[in-house]
């Protein structure tokens, strides 16, 4: 699966706490694009990325995703709706 990440998404994942080695390797192997990066992920790597991002989605008292974690929420949605996932 090829997953396009904006520069902000790439930086957020790279800076996430508890980044597994398998995802660090996938980030290191990403292809740069004009507007960010393209990750080349196996199903297992995509699942690991989805879980990592889901752990970093936080909501406020009303249940809305906080602005700081929107980048992770957007990635969760992108993975779950990707045709190759």
PDB file of N, CA and C in Angstrom:
ATOM      1  N   UNK A   1       0.846  -1.170   0.000  1.00  0.00           N
ATOM      2  CA  UNK A   1       0.000   0.000   0.000  1.00  0.00           C
ATOM      3  C   UNK A   1       0.889   1.229   0.000  1.00  0.00           C
ATOM      4  N   UNK A   2       0.615   2.156  -0.888  1.00  0.00           N
ATOM      5  CA  UNK A   2       1.313   3.435  -0.912  1.00  0.00           C
ATOM      6  C   UNK A   2       0.410   4.479  -0.272  1.00  0.00           C
ATOM      7  N   UNK A   3       0.905   5.110   0.764  1.00  0.00           N
ATOM      8  CA  UNK A   3       0.125   6.089   1.512  1.00  0.00           C
ATOM      9  C   UNK A   3       0.832   7.435   1.458  1.00  0.00           C
ATOM     10  N   UNK A   4       0.151   8.426   0.916  1.00  0.00           N
ATOM     11  CA  UNK A   4       0.710   9.768   0.800  1.00  0.00           C
ATOM     12  C   UNK A   4       0.494  10.519   2.115  1.00  0.00           C
ATOM     13  N   UNK A   5       1.567  11.069   2.656  1.00  0.00           N
ATOM     14  CA  UNK A   5       1.516  11.857   3.887  1.00  0.00           C
ATOM     15  C   UNK A   5       1.976  13.267   3.598  1.00  0.00           C
ATOM     16  N   UNK A   6       1.278  14.221   4.170  1.00  0.00           N
ATOM     17  CA  UNK A   6       1.748  15.603   4.098  1.00  0.00           C
ATOM     18  C   UNK A   6       3.002  15.714   4.967  1.00  0.00           C
ATOM     19  N   UNK A   7       3.693  16.793   4.802  1.00  0.00           N
ATOM     20  CA  UNK A   7       4.893  17.019   5.624  1.00  0.00           C
ATOM     21  C   UNK A   7       4.526  17.044   7.110  1.00  0.00           C
ATOM     22  N   UNK A   8       3.386  17.667   7.450  1.00  0.00           N
ATOM     23  CA  UNK A   8       2.945  17.738   8.851  1.00  0.00           C
ATOM     24  C   UNK A   8       2.617  16.344   9.393  1.00  0.00           C
ATOM     25  N   UNK A   9       1.980  15.508   8.578  1.00  0.00           N
ATOM     26  CA  UNK A   9       1.656  14.146   9.007  1.00  0.00           C
ATOM     27  C   UNK A   9       2.932  13.333   9.213  1.00  0.00           C
ATOM     28  N   UNK A  10       3.855  13.438   8.276  1.00  0.00           N
ATOM     29  CA  UNK A  10       5.124  12.715   8.384  1.00  0.00           C
ATOM     30  C   UNK A  10       5.854  13.129   9.661  1.00  0.00           C
ATOM     31  N   UNK A  11       5.937  14.427   9.901  1.00  0.00           N
ATOM     32  CA  UNK A  11       6.630  14.931  11.088  1.00  0.00           C
ATOM     33  C   UNK A  11       5.934  14.492  12.371  1.00  0.00           C
ATOM     34  N   UNK A  12       4.603  14.463  12.366  1.00  0.00           N
ATOM     35  CA  UNK A  12       3.854  14.043  13.550  1.00  0.00           C
ATOM     36  C   UNK A  12       4.117  12.573  13.865  1.00  0.00           C
ATOM     37  N   UNK A  13       4.102  11.729  12.847  1.00  0.00           N
ATOM     38  CA  UNK A  13       4.365  10.304  13.075  1.00  0.00           C
ATOM     39  C   UNK A  13       5.808  10.110  13.518  1.00  0.00           C
ATOM     40  N   UNK A  14       6.721  10.776  12.852  1.00  0.00           N
ATOM     41  CA  UNK A  14       8.147  10.665  13.207  1.00  0.00           C
ATOM     42  C   UNK A  14       8.363  11.062  14.671  1.00  0.00           C
ATOM     43  N   UNK A  15       7.631  12.059  15.155  1.00  0.00           N
ATOM     44  CA  UNK A  15       7.799  12.537  16.523  1.00  0.00           C
ATOM     45  C   UNK A  15       6.900  11.873  17.552  1.00  0.00           C
ATOM     46  N   UNK A  16       6.116  10.893  17.132  1.00  0.00           N
ATOM     47  CA  UNK A  16       5.190  10.223  18.059  1.00  0.00           C
ATOM     48  C   UNK A  16       5.964   9.437  19.118  1.00  0.00           C
ATOM     49  N   UNK A  17       5.400   9.400  20.300  1.00  0.00           N
ATOM     50  CA  UNK A  17       6.002   8.597  21.372  1.00  0.00           C
ATOM     51  C   UNK A  17       5.818   7.125  21.048  1.00  0.00           C
ATOM     52  N   UNK A  18       6.786   6.322  21.431  1.00  0.00           N
ATOM     53  CA  UNK A  18       6.731   4.876  21.274  1.00  0.00           C
ATOM     54  C   UNK A  18       6.646   4.448  19.803  1.00  0.00           C
ATOM     55  N   UNK A  19       7.396   5.117  18.936  1.00  0.00           N
ATOM     56  CA  UNK A  19       7.426   4.768  17.520  1.00  0.00           C
ATOM     57  C   UNK A  19       8.130   3.425  17.351  1.00  0.00           C
ATOM     58  N   UNK A  20       7.404   2.397  16.885  1.00  0.00           N
ATOM     59  CA  UNK A  20       8.032   1.079  16.718  1.00  0.00           C
ATOM     60  C   UNK A  20       9.116   1.113  15.639  1.00  0.00           C
ATOM     61  N   UNK A  21      10.101   0.250  15.784  1.00  0.00           N
ATOM     62  CA  UNK A  21      11.190   0.177  14.813  1.00  0.00           C
ATOM     63  C   UNK A  21      10.685  -0.099  13.403  1.00  0.00           C
ATOM     64  N   UNK A  22       9.638  -0.923  13.289  1.00  0.00           N
ATOM     65  CA  UNK A  22       9.112  -1.253  11.966  1.00  0.00           C
ATOM     66  C   UNK A  22       8.568  -0.005  11.270  1.00  0.00           C
ATOM     67  N   UNK A  23       7.967   0.907  12.017  1.00  0.00           N
ATOM     68  CA  UNK A  23       7.471   2.150  11.425  1.00  0.00           C
ATOM     69  C   UNK A  23       8.600   3.139  11.173  1.00  0.00           C
ATOM     70  N   UNK A  24       9.595   3.154  12.045  1.00  0.00           N
ATOM     71  CA  UNK A  24      10.759   4.013  11.811  1.00  0.00           C
ATOM     72  C   UNK A  24      11.421   3.612  10.504  1.00  0.00           C
ATOM     73  N   UNK A  25      11.536   2.312  10.259  1.00  0.00           N
ATOM     74  CA  UNK A  25      12.135   1.817   9.022  1.00  0.00           C
ATOM     75  C   UNK A  25      11.287   2.227   7.813  1.00  0.00           C
ATOM     76  N   UNK A  26       9.964   2.137   7.938  1.00  0.00           N
ATOM     77  CA  UNK A  26       9.073   2.530   6.849  1.00  0.00           C
ATOM     78  C   UNK A  26       9.197   4.027   6.574  1.00  0.00           C
ATOM     79  N   UNK A  27       9.305   4.834   7.619  1.00  0.00           N
ATOM     80  CA  UNK A  27       9.473   6.278   7.444  1.00  0.00           C
ATOM     81  C   UNK A  27      10.809   6.593   6.778  1.00  0.00           C
ATOM     82  N   UNK A  28      11.851   5.873   7.179  1.00  0.00           N
ATOM     83  CA  UNK A  28      13.170   6.078   6.579  1.00  0.00           C
ATOM     84  C   UNK A  28      13.167   5.724   5.093  1.00  0.00           C
ATOM     85  N   UNK A  29      12.319   4.762   4.694  1.00  0.00           N
ATOM     86  CA  UNK A  29      12.252   4.333   3.308  1.00  0.00           C
ATOM     87  C   UNK A  29      11.221   5.068   2.471  1.00  0.00           C
ATOM     88  N   UNK A  30      10.596   6.077   3.045  1.00  0.00           N
ATOM     89  CA  UNK A  30       9.560   6.826   2.317  1.00  0.00           C
ATOM     90  C   UNK A  30      10.166   7.586   1.149  1.00  0.00           C
ATOM     91  N   UNK A  31       9.363   7.741   0.122  1.00  0.00           N
ATOM     92  CA  UNK A  31       9.753   8.516  -1.044  1.00  0.00           C
ATOM     93  C   UNK A  31       9.276   9.951  -0.848  1.00  0.00           C
ATOM     94  N   UNK A  32      10.165  10.893  -1.066  1.00  0.00           N
ATOM     95  CA  UNK A  32       9.777  12.308  -0.953  1.00  0.00           C
ATOM     96  C   UNK A  32       8.942  12.706  -2.158  1.00  0.00           C
ATOM     97  N   UNK A  33       7.945  13.524  -1.895  1.00  0.00           N
ATOM     98  CA  UNK A  33       7.142  14.094  -2.974  1.00  0.00           C
ATOM     99  C   UNK A  33       7.127  15.607  -2.791  1.00  0.00           C
ATOM    100  N   UNK A  34       6.561  16.304  -3.736  1.00  0.00           N
ATOM    101  CA  UNK A  34       6.545  17.771  -3.675  1.00  0.00           C
ATOM    102  C   UNK A  34       5.842  18.295  -2.429  1.00  0.00           C
ATOM    103  N   UNK A  35       4.811  17.582  -1.983  1.00  0.00           N
ATOM    104  CA  UNK A  35       4.028  18.066  -0.840  1.00  0.00           C
ATOM    105  C   UNK A  35       4.168  17.206   0.408  1.00  0.00           C
ATOM    106  N   UNK A  36       5.135  16.295   0.446  1.00  0.00           N
ATOM    107  CA  UNK A  36       5.320  15.459   1.627  1.00  0.00           C
ATOM    108  C   UNK A  36       6.100  14.208   1.319  1.00  0.00           C
ATOM    109  N   UNK A  37       5.523  13.059   1.681  1.00  0.00           N
ATOM    110  CA  UNK A  37       6.180  11.766   1.511  1.00  0.00           C
ATOM    111  C   UNK A  37       5.154  10.716   1.102  1.00  0.00           C
ATOM    112  N   UNK A  38       5.643   9.652   0.486  1.00  0.00           N
ATOM    113  CA  UNK A  38       4.815   8.494   0.186  1.00  0.00           C
ATOM    114  C   UNK A  38       5.435   7.314   0.926  1.00  0.00           C
ATOM    115  N   UNK A  39       4.630   6.715   1.801  1.00  0.00           N
ATOM    116  CA  UNK A  39       5.075   5.531   2.535  1.00  0.00           C
ATOM    117  C   UNK A  39       4.662   4.296   1.757  1.00  0.00           C
ATOM    118  N   UNK A  40       5.560   3.335   1.670  1.00  0.00           N
ATOM    119  CA  UNK A  40       5.290   2.062   1.014  1.00  0.00           C
ATOM    120  C   UNK A  40       5.139   1.039   2.141  1.00  0.00           C
ATOM    121  N   UNK A  41       3.885   0.660   2.443  1.00  0.00           N
ATOM    122  CA  UNK A  41       3.589  -0.128   3.632  1.00  0.00           C
ATOM    123  C   UNK A  41       3.011  -1.494   3.295  1.00  0.00           C
ATOM    124  N   UNK A  42       3.416  -2.486   4.068  1.00  0.00           N
ATOM    125  CA  UNK A  42       2.734  -3.771   4.035  1.00  0.00           C
ATOM    126  C   UNK A  42       1.446  -3.619   4.837  1.00  0.00           C
ATOM    127  N   UNK A  43       0.601  -4.614   4.784  1.00  0.00           N
ATOM    128  CA  UNK A  43      -0.631  -4.572   5.569  1.00  0.00           C
ATOM    129  C   UNK A  43      -0.302  -4.449   7.058  1.00  0.00           C
ATOM    130  N   UNK A  44       0.692  -5.194   7.514  1.00  0.00           N
ATOM    131  CA  UNK A  44       1.069  -5.168   8.932  1.00  0.00           C
ATOM    132  C   UNK A  44       1.605  -3.794   9.335  1.00  0.00           C
ATOM    133  N   UNK A  45       2.407  -3.182   8.473  1.00  0.00           N
ATOM    134  CA  UNK A  45       2.927  -1.846   8.770  1.00  0.00           C
ATOM    135  C   UNK A  45       1.803  -0.816   8.782  1.00  0.00           C
ATOM    136  N   UNK A  46       0.869  -0.946   7.853  1.00  0.00           N
ATOM    137  CA  UNK A  46      -0.275  -0.025   7.812  1.00  0.00           C
ATOM    138  C   UNK A  46      -1.121  -0.173   9.078  1.00  0.00           C
ATOM    139  N   UNK A  47      -1.288  -1.403   9.539  1.00  0.00           N
ATOM    140  CA  UNK A  47      -2.047  -1.641  10.765  1.00  0.00           C
ATOM    141  C   UNK A  47      -1.319  -1.038  11.967  1.00  0.00           C
ATOM    142  N   UNK A  48      -0.011  -1.195  12.021  1.00  0.00           N
ATOM    143  CA  UNK A  48       0.775  -0.619  13.113  1.00  0.00           C
ATOM    144  C   UNK A  48       0.679   0.907  13.093  1.00  0.00           C
ATOM    145  N   UNK A  49       0.730   1.497  11.903  1.00  0.00           N
ATOM    146  CA  UNK A  49       0.610   2.948  11.780  1.00  0.00           C
ATOM    147  C   UNK A  49      -0.779   3.402  12.212  1.00  0.00           C
ATOM    148  N   UNK A  50      -1.793   2.665  11.813  1.00  0.00           N
ATOM    149  CA  UNK A  50      -3.159   2.997  12.205  1.00  0.00           C
ATOM    150  C   UNK A  50      -3.306   2.976  13.726  1.00  0.00           C
ATOM    151  N   UNK A  51      -2.774   1.953  14.359  1.00  0.00           N
ATOM    152  CA  UNK A  51      -2.861   1.846  15.819  1.00  0.00           C
ATOM    153  C   UNK A  51      -2.101   2.972  16.506  1.00  0.00           C
ATOM    154  N   UNK A  52      -0.895   3.271  16.014  1.00  0.00           N
ATOM    155  CA  UNK A  52      -0.115   4.349  16.604  1.00  0.00           C
ATOM    156  C   UNK A  52      -0.866   5.670  16.504  1.00  0.00           C
ATOM    157  N   UNK A  53      -1.424   5.939  15.332  1.00  0.00           N
ATOM    158  CA  UNK A  53      -2.165   7.188  15.143  1.00  0.00           C
ATOM    159  C   UNK A  53      -3.415   7.225  16.015  1.00  0.00           C
ATOM    160  N   UNK A  54      -4.130   6.105  16.096  1.00  0.00           N
ATOM    161  CA  UNK A  54      -5.344   6.049  16.917  1.00  0.00           C
ATOM    162  C   UNK A  54      -5.031   6.349  18.380  1.00  0.00           C
ATOM    163  N   UNK A  55      -3.893   5.878  18.871  1.00  0.00           N
ATOM    164  CA  UNK A  55      -3.510   6.161  20.257  1.00  0.00           C
ATOM    165  C   UNK A  55      -3.267   7.643  20.484  1.00  0.00           C
ATOM    166  N   UNK A  56      -2.960   8.355  19.421  1.00  0.00           N
ATOM    167  CA  UNK A  56      -2.632   9.772  19.547  1.00  0.00           C
ATOM    168  C   UNK A  56      -3.784  10.699  19.200  1.00  0.00           C
ATOM    169  N   UNK A  57      -4.971  10.144  18.980  1.00  0.00           N
ATOM    170  CA  UNK A  57      -6.157  10.970  18.744  1.00  0.00           C
ATOM    171  C   UNK A  57      -6.804  11.242  20.103  1.00  0.00           C
ATOM    172  N   UNK A  58      -6.957  12.508  20.404  1.00  0.00           N
ATOM    173  CA  UNK A  58      -7.559  12.920  21.674  1.00  0.00           C
ATOM    174  C   UNK A  58      -8.781  13.791  21.391  1.00  0.00           C
ATOM    175  N   UNK A  59      -9.740  13.721  22.278  1.00  0.00           N
ATOM    176  CA  UNK A  59     -10.957  14.515  22.122  1.00  0.00           C
ATOM    177  C   UNK A  59     -11.130  15.442  23.315  1.00  0.00           C
ATOM    178  N   UNK A  60     -11.917  16.482  23.100  1.00  0.00           N
ATOM    179  CA  UNK A  60     -12.219  17.398  24.188  1.00  0.00           C
ATOM    180  C   UNK A  60     -13.477  16.910  24.907  1.00  0.00           C
ATOM    181  N   UNK A  61     -13.963  17.699  25.847  1.00  0.00           N
ATOM    182  CA  UNK A  61     -15.120  17.308  26.656  1.00  0.00           C
ATOM    183  C   UNK A  61     -16.379  17.076  25.822  1.00  0.00           C
ATOM    184  N   UNK A  62     -16.472  17.723  24.671  1.00  0.00           N
ATOM    185  CA  UNK A  62     -17.657  17.555  23.825  1.00  0.00           C
ATOM    186  C   UNK A  62     -17.535  16.374  22.863  1.00  0.00           C
ATOM    187  N   UNK A  63     -16.354  15.739  22.849  1.00  0.00           N
ATOM    188  CA  UNK A  63     -16.143  14.598  21.962  1.00  0.00           C
ATOM    189  C   UNK A  63     -15.504  14.953  20.634  1.00  0.00           C
ATOM    190  N   UNK A  64     -15.203  16.220  20.430  1.00  0.00           N
ATOM    191  CA  UNK A  64     -14.558  16.659  19.191  1.00  0.00           C
ATOM    192  C   UNK A  64     -13.055  16.402  19.261  1.00  0.00           C
ATOM    193  N   UNK A  65     -12.480  16.030  18.128  1.00  0.00           N
ATOM    194  CA  UNK A  65     -11.033  15.802  18.061  1.00  0.00           C
ATOM    195  C   UNK A  65     -10.321  17.121  18.310  1.00  0.00           C
ATOM    196  N   UNK A  66      -9.312  17.088  19.183  1.00  0.00           N
ATOM    197  CA  UNK A  66      -8.569  18.311  19.483  1.00  0.00           C
ATOM    198  C   UNK A  66      -7.740  18.726  18.273  1.00  0.00           C
ATOM    199  N   UNK A  67      -7.535  20.016  18.117  1.00  0.00           N
ATOM    200  CA  UNK A  67      -6.741  20.499  16.974  1.00  0.00           C
ATOM    201  C   UNK A  67      -5.344  19.875  16.920  1.00  0.00           C
ATOM    202  N   UNK A  68      -4.736  19.644  18.078  1.00  0.00           N
ATOM    203  CA  UNK A  68      -3.386  19.090  18.120  1.00  0.00           C
ATOM    204  C   UNK A  68      -3.326  17.656  17.601  1.00  0.00           C
ATOM    205  N   UNK A  69      -4.424  16.931  17.710  1.00  0.00           N
ATOM    206  CA  UNK A  69      -4.403  15.533  17.282  1.00  0.00           C
ATOM    207  C   UNK A  69      -5.130  15.283  15.962  1.00  0.00           C
ATOM    208  N   UNK A  70      -5.608  16.342  15.333  1.00  0.00           N
ATOM    209  CA  UNK A  70      -6.320  16.194  14.056  1.00  0.00           C
ATOM    210  C   UNK A  70      -5.447  15.512  13.000  1.00  0.00           C
ATOM    211  N   UNK A  71      -4.149  15.799  12.997  1.00  0.00           N
ATOM    212  CA  UNK A  71      -3.246  15.188  12.027  1.00  0.00           C
ATOM    213  C   UNK A  71      -3.275  13.660  12.141  1.00  0.00           C
ATOM    214  N   UNK A  72      -3.346  13.144  13.370  1.00  0.00           N
ATOM    215  CA  UNK A  72      -3.419  11.694  13.575  1.00  0.00           C
ATOM    216  C   UNK A  72      -4.787  11.153  13.172  1.00  0.00           C
ATOM    217  N   UNK A  73      -5.848  11.890  13.480  1.00  0.00           N
ATOM    218  CA  UNK A  73      -7.195  11.472  13.102  1.00  0.00           C
ATOM    219  C   UNK A  73      -7.320  11.389  11.576  1.00  0.00           C
ATOM    220  N   UNK A  74      -6.753  12.349  10.885  1.00  0.00           N
ATOM    221  CA  UNK A  74      -6.785  12.335   9.423  1.00  0.00           C
ATOM    222  C   UNK A  74      -6.043  11.121   8.859  1.00  0.00           C
ATOM    223  N   UNK A  75      -4.956  10.740   9.496  1.00  0.00           N
ATOM    224  CA  UNK A  75      -4.205   9.565   9.046  1.00  0.00           C
ATOM    225  C   UNK A  75      -4.991   8.278   9.287  1.00  0.00           C
ATOM    226  N   UNK A  76      -5.653   8.178  10.419  1.00  0.00           N
ATOM    227  CA  UNK A  76      -6.491   7.004  10.695  1.00  0.00           C
ATOM    228  C   UNK A  76      -7.542   6.864   9.600  1.00  0.00           C
ATOM    229  N   UNK A  77      -8.201   7.953   9.276  1.00  0.00           N
ATOM    230  CA  UNK A  77      -9.224   7.923   8.224  1.00  0.00           C
ATOM    231  C   UNK A  77      -8.624   7.543   6.874  1.00  0.00           C
ATOM    232  N   UNK A  78      -7.441   8.083   6.565  1.00  0.00           N
ATOM    233  CA  UNK A  78      -6.800   7.782   5.282  1.00  0.00           C
ATOM    234  C   UNK A  78      -6.438   6.305   5.170  1.00  0.00           C
ATOM    235  N   UNK A  79      -5.973   5.724   6.246  1.00  0.00           N
ATOM    236  CA  UNK A  79      -5.605   4.303   6.226  1.00  0.00           C
ATOM    237  C   UNK A  79      -6.853   3.441   6.096  1.00  0.00           C
ATOM    238  N   UNK A  80      -7.850   3.713   6.928  1.00  0.00           N
ATOM    239  CA  UNK A  80      -9.059   2.883   6.921  1.00  0.00           C
ATOM    240  C   UNK A  80      -9.819   2.949   5.609  1.00  0.00           C
ATOM    241  N   UNK A  81      -9.717   4.047   4.904  1.00  0.00           N
ATOM    242  CA  UNK A  81     -10.451   4.185   3.644  1.00  0.00           C
ATOM    243  C   UNK A  81      -9.588   3.912   2.416  1.00  0.00           C
ATOM    244  N   UNK A  82      -8.320   3.586   2.622  1.00  0.00           N
ATOM    245  CA  UNK A  82      -7.421   3.316   1.490  1.00  0.00           C
ATOM    246  C   UNK A  82      -7.866   2.042   0.787  1.00  0.00           C
ATOM    247  N   UNK A  83      -7.962   2.052  -0.539  1.00  0.00           N
ATOM    248  CA  UNK A  83      -8.453   0.883  -1.260  1.00  0.00           C
ATOM    249  C   UNK A  83      -7.578  -0.370  -1.118  1.00  0.00           C
ATOM    250  N   UNK A  84      -6.309  -0.199  -0.767  1.00  0.00           N
ATOM    251  CA  UNK A  84      -5.415  -1.361  -0.625  1.00  0.00           C
ATOM    252  C   UNK A  84      -5.336  -1.881   0.812  1.00  0.00           C
ATOM    253  N   UNK A  85      -6.123  -1.297   1.711  1.00  0.00           N
ATOM    254  CA  UNK A  85      -6.053  -1.731   3.126  1.00  0.00           C
ATOM    255  C   UNK A  85      -7.068  -2.806   3.405  1.00  0.00           C
TER     256      UNK A  85
END
